[in-house]
Structures are given as structure tokens and as C-alpha cells.
mmCIF file of C-alpha atoms in Angstrom:
data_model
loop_
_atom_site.group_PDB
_atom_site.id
_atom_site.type_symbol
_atom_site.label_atom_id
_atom_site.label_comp_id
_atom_site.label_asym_id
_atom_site.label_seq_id
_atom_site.Cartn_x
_atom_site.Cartn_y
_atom_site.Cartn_z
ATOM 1 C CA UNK A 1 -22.897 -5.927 -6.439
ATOM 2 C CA UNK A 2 -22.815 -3.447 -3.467
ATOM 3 C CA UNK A 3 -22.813 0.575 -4.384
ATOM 4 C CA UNK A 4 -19.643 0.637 -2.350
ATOM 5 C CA UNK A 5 -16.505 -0.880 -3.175
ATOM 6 C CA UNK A 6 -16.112 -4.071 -1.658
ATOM 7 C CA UNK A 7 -12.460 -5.413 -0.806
ATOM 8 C CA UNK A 8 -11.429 -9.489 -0.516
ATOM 9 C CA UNK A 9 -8.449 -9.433 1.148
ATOM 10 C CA UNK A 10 -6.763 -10.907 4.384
ATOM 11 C CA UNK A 11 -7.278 -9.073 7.588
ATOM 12 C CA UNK A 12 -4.243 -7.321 6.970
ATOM 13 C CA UNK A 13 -1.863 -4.936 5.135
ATOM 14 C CA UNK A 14 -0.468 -6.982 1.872
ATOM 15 C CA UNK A 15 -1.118 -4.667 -1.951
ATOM 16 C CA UNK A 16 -4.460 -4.599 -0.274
ATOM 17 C CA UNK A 17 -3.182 -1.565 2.108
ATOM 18 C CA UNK A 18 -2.470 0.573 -0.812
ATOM 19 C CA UNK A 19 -6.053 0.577 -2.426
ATOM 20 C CA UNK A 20 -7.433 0.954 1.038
ATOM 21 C CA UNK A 21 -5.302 4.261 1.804
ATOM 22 C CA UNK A 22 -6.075 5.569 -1.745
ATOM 23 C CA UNK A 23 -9.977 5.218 -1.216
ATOM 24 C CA UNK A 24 -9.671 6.613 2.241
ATOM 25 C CA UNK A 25 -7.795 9.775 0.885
ATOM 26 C CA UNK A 26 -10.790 10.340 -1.847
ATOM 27 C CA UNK A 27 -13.322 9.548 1.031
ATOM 28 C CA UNK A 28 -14.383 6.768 -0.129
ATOM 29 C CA UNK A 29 -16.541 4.370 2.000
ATOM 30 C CA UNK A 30 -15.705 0.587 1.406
ATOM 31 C CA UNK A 31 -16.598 -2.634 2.455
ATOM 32 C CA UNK A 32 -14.354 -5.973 3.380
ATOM 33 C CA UNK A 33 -14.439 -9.436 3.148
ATOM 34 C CA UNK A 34 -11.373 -11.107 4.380
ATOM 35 C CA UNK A 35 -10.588 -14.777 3.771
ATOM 36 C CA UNK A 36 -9.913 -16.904 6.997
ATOM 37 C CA UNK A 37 -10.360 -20.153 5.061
ATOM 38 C CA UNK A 38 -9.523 -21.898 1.485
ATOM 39 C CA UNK A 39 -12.914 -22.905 1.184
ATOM 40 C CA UNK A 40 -13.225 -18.779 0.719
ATOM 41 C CA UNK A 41 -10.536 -18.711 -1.655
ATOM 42 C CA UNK A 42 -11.634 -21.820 -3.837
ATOM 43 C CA UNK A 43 -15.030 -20.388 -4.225
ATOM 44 C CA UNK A 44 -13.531 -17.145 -5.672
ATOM 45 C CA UNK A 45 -11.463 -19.236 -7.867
ATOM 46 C CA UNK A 46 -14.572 -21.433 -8.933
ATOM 47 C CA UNK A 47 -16.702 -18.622 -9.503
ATOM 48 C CA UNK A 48 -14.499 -16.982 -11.740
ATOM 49 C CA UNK A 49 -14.162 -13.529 -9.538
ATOM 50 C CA UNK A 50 -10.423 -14.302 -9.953
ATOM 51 C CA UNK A 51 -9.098 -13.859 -13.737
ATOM 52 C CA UNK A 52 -5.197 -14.619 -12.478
ATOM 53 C CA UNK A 53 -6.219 -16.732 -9.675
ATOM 54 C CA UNK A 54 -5.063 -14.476 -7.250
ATOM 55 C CA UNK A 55 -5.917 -11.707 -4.791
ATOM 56 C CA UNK A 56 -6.315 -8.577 -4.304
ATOM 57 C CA UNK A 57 -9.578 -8.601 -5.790
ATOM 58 C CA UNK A 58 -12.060 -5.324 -5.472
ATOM 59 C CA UNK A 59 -15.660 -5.273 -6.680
ATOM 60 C CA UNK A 60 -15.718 -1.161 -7.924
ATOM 61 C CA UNK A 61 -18.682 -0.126 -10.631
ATOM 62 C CA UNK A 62 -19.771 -3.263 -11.625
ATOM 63 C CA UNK A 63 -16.409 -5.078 -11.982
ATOM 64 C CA UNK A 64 -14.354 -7.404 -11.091
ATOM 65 C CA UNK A 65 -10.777 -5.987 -10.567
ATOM 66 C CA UNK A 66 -7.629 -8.027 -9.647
ATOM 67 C CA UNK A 67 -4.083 -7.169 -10.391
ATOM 68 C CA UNK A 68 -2.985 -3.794 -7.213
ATOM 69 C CA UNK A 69 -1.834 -1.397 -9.973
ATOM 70 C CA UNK A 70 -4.957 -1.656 -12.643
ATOM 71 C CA UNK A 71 -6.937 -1.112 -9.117
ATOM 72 C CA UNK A 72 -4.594 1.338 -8.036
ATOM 73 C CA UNK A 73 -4.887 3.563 -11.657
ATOM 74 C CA UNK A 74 -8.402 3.062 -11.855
ATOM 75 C CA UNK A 75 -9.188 4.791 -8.018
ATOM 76 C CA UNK A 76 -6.781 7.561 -9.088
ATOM 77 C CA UNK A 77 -8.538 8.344 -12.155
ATOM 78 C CA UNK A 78 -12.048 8.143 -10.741
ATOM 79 C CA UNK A 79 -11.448 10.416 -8.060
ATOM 80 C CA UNK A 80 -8.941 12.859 -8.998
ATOM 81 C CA UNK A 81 -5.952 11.678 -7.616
ATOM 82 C CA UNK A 82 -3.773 11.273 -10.654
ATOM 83 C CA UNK A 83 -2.743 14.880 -12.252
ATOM 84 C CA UNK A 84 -4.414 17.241 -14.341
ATOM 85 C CA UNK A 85 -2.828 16.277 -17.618
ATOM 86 C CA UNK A 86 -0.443 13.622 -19.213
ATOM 87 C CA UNK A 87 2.944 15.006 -17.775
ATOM 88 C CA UNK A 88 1.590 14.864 -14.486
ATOM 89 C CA UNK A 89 0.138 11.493 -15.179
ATOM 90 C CA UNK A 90 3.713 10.137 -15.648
ATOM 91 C CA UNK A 91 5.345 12.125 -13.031
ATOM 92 C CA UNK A 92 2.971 10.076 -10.398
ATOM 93 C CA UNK A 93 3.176 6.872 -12.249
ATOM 94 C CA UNK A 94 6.948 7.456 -11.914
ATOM 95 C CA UNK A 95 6.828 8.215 -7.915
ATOM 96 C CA UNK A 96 4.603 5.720 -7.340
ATOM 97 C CA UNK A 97 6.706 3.136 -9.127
ATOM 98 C CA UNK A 98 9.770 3.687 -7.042
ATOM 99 C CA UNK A 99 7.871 4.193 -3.778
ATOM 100 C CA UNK A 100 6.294 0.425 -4.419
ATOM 101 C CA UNK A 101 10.099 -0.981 -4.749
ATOM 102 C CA UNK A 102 10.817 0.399 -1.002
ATOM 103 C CA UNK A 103 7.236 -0.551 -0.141
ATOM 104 C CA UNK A 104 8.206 -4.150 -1.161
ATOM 105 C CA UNK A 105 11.105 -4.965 0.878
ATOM 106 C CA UNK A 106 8.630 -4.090 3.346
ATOM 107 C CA UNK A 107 6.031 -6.366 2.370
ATOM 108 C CA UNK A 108 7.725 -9.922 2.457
ATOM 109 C CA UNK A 109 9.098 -8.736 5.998
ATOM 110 C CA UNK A 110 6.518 -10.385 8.134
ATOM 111 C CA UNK A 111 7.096 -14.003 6.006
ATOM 112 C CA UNK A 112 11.159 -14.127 7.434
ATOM 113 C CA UNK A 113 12.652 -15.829 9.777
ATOM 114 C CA UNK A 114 14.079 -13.996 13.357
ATOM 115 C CA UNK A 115 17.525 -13.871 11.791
ATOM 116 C CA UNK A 116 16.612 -12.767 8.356
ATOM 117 C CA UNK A 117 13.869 -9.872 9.813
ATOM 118 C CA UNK A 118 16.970 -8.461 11.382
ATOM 119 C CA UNK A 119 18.752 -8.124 8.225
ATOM 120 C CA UNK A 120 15.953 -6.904 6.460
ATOM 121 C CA UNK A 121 15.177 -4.627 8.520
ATOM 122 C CA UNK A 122 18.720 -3.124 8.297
ATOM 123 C CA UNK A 123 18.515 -3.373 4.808
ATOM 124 C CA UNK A 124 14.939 -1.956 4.501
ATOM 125 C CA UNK A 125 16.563 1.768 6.587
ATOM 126 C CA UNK A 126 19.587 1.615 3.970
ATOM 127 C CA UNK A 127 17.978 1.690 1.302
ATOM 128 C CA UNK A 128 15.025 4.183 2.311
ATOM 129 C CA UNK A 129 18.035 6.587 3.735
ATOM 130 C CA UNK A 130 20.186 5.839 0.678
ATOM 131 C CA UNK A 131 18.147 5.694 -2.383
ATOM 132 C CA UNK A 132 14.800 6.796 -2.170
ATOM 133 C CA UNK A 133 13.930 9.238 0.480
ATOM 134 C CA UNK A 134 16.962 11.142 -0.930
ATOM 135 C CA UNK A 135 15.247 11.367 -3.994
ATOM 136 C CA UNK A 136 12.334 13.010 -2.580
ATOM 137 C CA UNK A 137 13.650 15.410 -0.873
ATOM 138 C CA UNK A 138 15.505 16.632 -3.630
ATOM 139 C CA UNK A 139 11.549 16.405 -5.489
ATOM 140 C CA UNK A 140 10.095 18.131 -2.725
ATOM 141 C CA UNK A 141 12.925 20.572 -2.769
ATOM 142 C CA UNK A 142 12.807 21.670 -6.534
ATOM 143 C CA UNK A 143 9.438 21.645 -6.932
ATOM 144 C CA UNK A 144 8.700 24.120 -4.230
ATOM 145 C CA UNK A 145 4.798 23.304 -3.519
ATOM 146 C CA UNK A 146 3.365 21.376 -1.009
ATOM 147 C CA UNK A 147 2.436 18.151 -3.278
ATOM 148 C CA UNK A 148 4.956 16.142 -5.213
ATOM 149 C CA UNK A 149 3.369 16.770 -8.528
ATOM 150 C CA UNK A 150 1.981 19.983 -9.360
ATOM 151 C CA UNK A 151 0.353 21.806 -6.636
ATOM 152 C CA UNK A 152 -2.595 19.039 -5.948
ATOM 153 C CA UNK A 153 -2.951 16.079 -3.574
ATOM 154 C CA UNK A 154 -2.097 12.665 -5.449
ATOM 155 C CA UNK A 155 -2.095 9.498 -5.363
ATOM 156 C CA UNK A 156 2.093 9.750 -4.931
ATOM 157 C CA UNK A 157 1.220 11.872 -2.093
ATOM 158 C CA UNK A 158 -0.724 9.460 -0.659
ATOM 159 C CA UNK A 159 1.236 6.117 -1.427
ATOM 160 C CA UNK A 160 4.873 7.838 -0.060
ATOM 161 C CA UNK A 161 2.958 8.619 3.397
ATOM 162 C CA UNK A 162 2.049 5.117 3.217
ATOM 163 C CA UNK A 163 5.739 4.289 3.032
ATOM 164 C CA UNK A 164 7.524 6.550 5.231
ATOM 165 C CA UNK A 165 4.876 5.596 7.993
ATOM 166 C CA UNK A 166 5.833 1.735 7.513
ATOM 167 C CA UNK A 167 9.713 2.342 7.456
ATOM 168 C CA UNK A 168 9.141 4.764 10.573
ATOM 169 C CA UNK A 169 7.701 1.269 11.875
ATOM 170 C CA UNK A 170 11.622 -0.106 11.787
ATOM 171 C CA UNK A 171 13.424 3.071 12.415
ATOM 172 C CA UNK A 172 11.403 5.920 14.179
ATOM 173 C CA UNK A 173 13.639 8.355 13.437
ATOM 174 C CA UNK A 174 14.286 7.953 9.832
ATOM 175 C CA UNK A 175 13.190 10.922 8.611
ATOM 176 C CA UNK A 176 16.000 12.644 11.126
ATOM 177 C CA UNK A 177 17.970 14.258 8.153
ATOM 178 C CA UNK A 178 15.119 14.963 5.872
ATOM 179 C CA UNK A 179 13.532 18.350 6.647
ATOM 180 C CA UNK A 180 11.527 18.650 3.648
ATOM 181 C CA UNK A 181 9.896 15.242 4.242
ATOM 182 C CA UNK A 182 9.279 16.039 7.845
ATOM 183 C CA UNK A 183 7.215 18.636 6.398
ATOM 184 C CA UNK A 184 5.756 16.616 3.758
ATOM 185 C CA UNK A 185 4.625 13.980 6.418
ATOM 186 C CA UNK A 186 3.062 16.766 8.560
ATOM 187 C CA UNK A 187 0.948 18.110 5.982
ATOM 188 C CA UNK A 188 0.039 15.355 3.879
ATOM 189 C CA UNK A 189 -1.146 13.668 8.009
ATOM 190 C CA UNK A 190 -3.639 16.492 8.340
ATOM 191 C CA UNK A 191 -5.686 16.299 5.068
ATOM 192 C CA UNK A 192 -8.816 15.809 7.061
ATOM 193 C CA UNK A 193 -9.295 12.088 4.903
ATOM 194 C CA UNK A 194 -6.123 10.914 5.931
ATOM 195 C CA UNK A 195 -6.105 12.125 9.214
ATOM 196 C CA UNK A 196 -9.470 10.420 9.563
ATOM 197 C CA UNK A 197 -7.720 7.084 8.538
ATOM 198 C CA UNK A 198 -4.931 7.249 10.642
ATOM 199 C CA UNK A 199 -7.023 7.555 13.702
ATOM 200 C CA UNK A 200 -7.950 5.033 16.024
ATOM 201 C CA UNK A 201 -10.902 2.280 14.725
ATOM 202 C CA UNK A 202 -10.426 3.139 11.028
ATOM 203 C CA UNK A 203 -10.024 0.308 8.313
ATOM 204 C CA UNK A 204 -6.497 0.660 8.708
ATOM 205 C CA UNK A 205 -4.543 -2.366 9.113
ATOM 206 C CA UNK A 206 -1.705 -2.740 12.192
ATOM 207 C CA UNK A 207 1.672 -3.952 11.644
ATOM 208 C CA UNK A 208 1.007 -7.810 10.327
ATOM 209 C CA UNK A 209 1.695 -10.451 13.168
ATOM 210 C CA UNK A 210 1.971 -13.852 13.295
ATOM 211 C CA UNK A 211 -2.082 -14.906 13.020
ATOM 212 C CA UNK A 212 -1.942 -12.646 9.688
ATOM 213 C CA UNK A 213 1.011 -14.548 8.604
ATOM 214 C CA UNK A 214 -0.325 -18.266 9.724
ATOM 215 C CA UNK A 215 -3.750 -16.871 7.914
ATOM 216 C CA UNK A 216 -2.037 -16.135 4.563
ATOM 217 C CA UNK A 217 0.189 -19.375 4.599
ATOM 218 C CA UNK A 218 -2.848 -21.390 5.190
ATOM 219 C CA UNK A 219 -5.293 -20.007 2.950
ATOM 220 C CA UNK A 220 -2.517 -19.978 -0.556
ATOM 221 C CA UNK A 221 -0.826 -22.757 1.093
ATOM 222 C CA UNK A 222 2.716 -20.765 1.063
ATOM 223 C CA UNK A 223 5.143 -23.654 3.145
ATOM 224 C CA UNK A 224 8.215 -22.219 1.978
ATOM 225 C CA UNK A 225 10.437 -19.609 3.539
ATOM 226 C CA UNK A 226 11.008 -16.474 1.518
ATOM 227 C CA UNK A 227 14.484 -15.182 2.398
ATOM 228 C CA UNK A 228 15.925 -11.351 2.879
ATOM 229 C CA UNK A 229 18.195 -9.565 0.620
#
């Protein structure tokens, strides 16, 4: 296996996004193979890289690791980005958790219909504005430090910059009435490994479009319709 991680994936954002964000902020060099085909898949499958028969799937020190969050943990843990002790541990575990339920009305947005995206995306501002950037800013606000747990750079750090950026994406202006996370995005943007990412020709993937989409229906053979909240 290679020295660096290696990443099979789509060509695109999906639970892959997260693990590549969280590798970028611990400067972590990685490499990609992204499936185009079900003959890629079905070899994976065959071969046994795939213990739930499903993807995201990251080669990392020797193993085989599906299933985002084990990934996820495991990247935090190896390079420092989940808390100094077990209170801290939770506390990310905790953001993290409710930042990947906004994250994933986010996610099955490029699978809807014109109709449904529209509610969605209504839907998607609501509840960031409602529910959970108003509980970070009263985190942010309490806590008094620059990080949400402790006074270190995390991995919840890292995965609600993720998030705001991709609700910005529907709503530029989002983060209008939210001072503290104005702040939070400004600093968090200028660790020099994330502002490396976020520039121009970095692994970073755009805003899925419709040859993502057409790529991931083909490949798991999705023909349904998933439908908005």
C-alpha cells in the first residue's frame, strides 16, 4: 500500500469531503482514485477492500477503512485533532455530530429534482439559521477562545468551516446575524493548512453538478429519486 493515504471516492464532495478537509488541516498529503465505472466498484467489492460493500473507502497505515466516522476518528486521533483529554473528546464528538445532521441535508441536495432543490434549499437556511448556527454562537460565545473546544484547533473546527462554507453556497449571507461565527470563519480560513486547501488547484471538490451526479447513479446504480424534507 502507498505511504500516503490513498482515497476511492467519486470525483466529488459526498462523506468523502470530510476526510479530505480533515487530512488537509493536519497537512496531510493524499492520494485519489475515483471510480468512473462499476467495473471499478465490482473489483473493490470482489477483492474484499469493501467490508460493508460500500464507499468511502481510505487505505491509511496498512488498512483498509470504510465506514466516514471510524475514518473520521481515526485522522483526528493520529494527528491531534481531537482534544487533549476525554471531556474534550466528547465535546468534539458532540459538535461534530450535530454539524453532520446540517451537513446532510446538504448532501442529498444535488440527487433532487428542480422543484424539490428549491425547497431544500429553503429548508437547508432554516434550519442552519434556526437550530444550529445558533448553537454555536452561543459555544463560541461562552467559551471565550478562539477554538470551539478548549483553546486548540479540532477536528469540530475544521468540520463546522466545512459546513458554513457549503450553506454560504445557498445563502451567501447567512452568517449576517452571527458575529461570533463571522469571526470564527475568518480565523479558522487563515490556518495556513486550510487556507492552503481553500485555494485555487487544491484537492478540494466544487459544488457537485450533474456529471458527478450521473457518475454516482451509474456506478451504485441509484434510479430512484430521493425527495426533500
Amino acid at each position: 500500500m502507498s505511504k500516503k493515504p490513498k482515497l476511492y471516492y467519486f470525483n466529488g464532495r459526498g462523506k468523502m469531503e470530510s476526510v479530505r478537509w480533515l487530512l488537509a488541516a493536519a497537512g496531510v498529503e493524499f492520494e485519489e482514485e475515483f471510480l468512473e465505472t462499476r467495473e471499478q466498484y465490482e473489483k473493490l467489492l470482489q477483492g474484499g477492500s469493501l467490508l460493508f460493500q460500500q464507499v468511502p473507502m481510505v487505505e491509511i497505515d496498512g488498512m483498509r477503512m470504510v465506514q466516514t466516522r471510524a475514518i473520521l476518528c481515526y485522522i483526528a486521533a493520529k494527528y491531534n485533532l481531537y482534544g487533549k483529554d476525554l471531556k474534550e473528546r466528547a465535546l468534539i464528538d458532540m459538535y461534530v455530530g450535530g454539524t453532520d445532521d446540517l451537513m446532510g441535508f446538504i448532501m442529498m441536495f444535488p440527487f433532487l429534482s428542480a422543484e424539490d432543490k428549491e425547497k431544500q434549499c429553503a429548508f437547508i437556511v432554516q434550519k442552519a439559521t434556526s437550530r444550529y448556527f445558533p448553537a454555536y454562537e452561543k459555544v463560541l460565545k461562552d467559551h471565550g477562545q478562539d477554538f470551539l473546544v478548549g483553546n486548540s484547533f479540532s477536528w469540530a473546527d475544521v468540520h463546522l468551516l466545512e459546513a458554513i462554507l457549503m450553506v454560504e453556497e445557498k445563502k451567501s449571507d447567512v452568517l449576517s446575524g452571527f458575529p461570533q461565527l463571522q469571526a470564527f470563519k475568518a480565523r479558522i480560513s487563515n490556518i495556513p493548512t486550510i487556507k492552503k486547501f481553500l485555494e485555487p488547484g487544491s484537492q478540494r471538490k466544487p459544488v457537485p453538478d450533474d456529471k458527478y451526479v450521473e457518475t454516482v447513479r451509474r456506478v451504485l446504480r441509484m434510479y430512484y429519486d430521493l425527495k426533500a424534507n
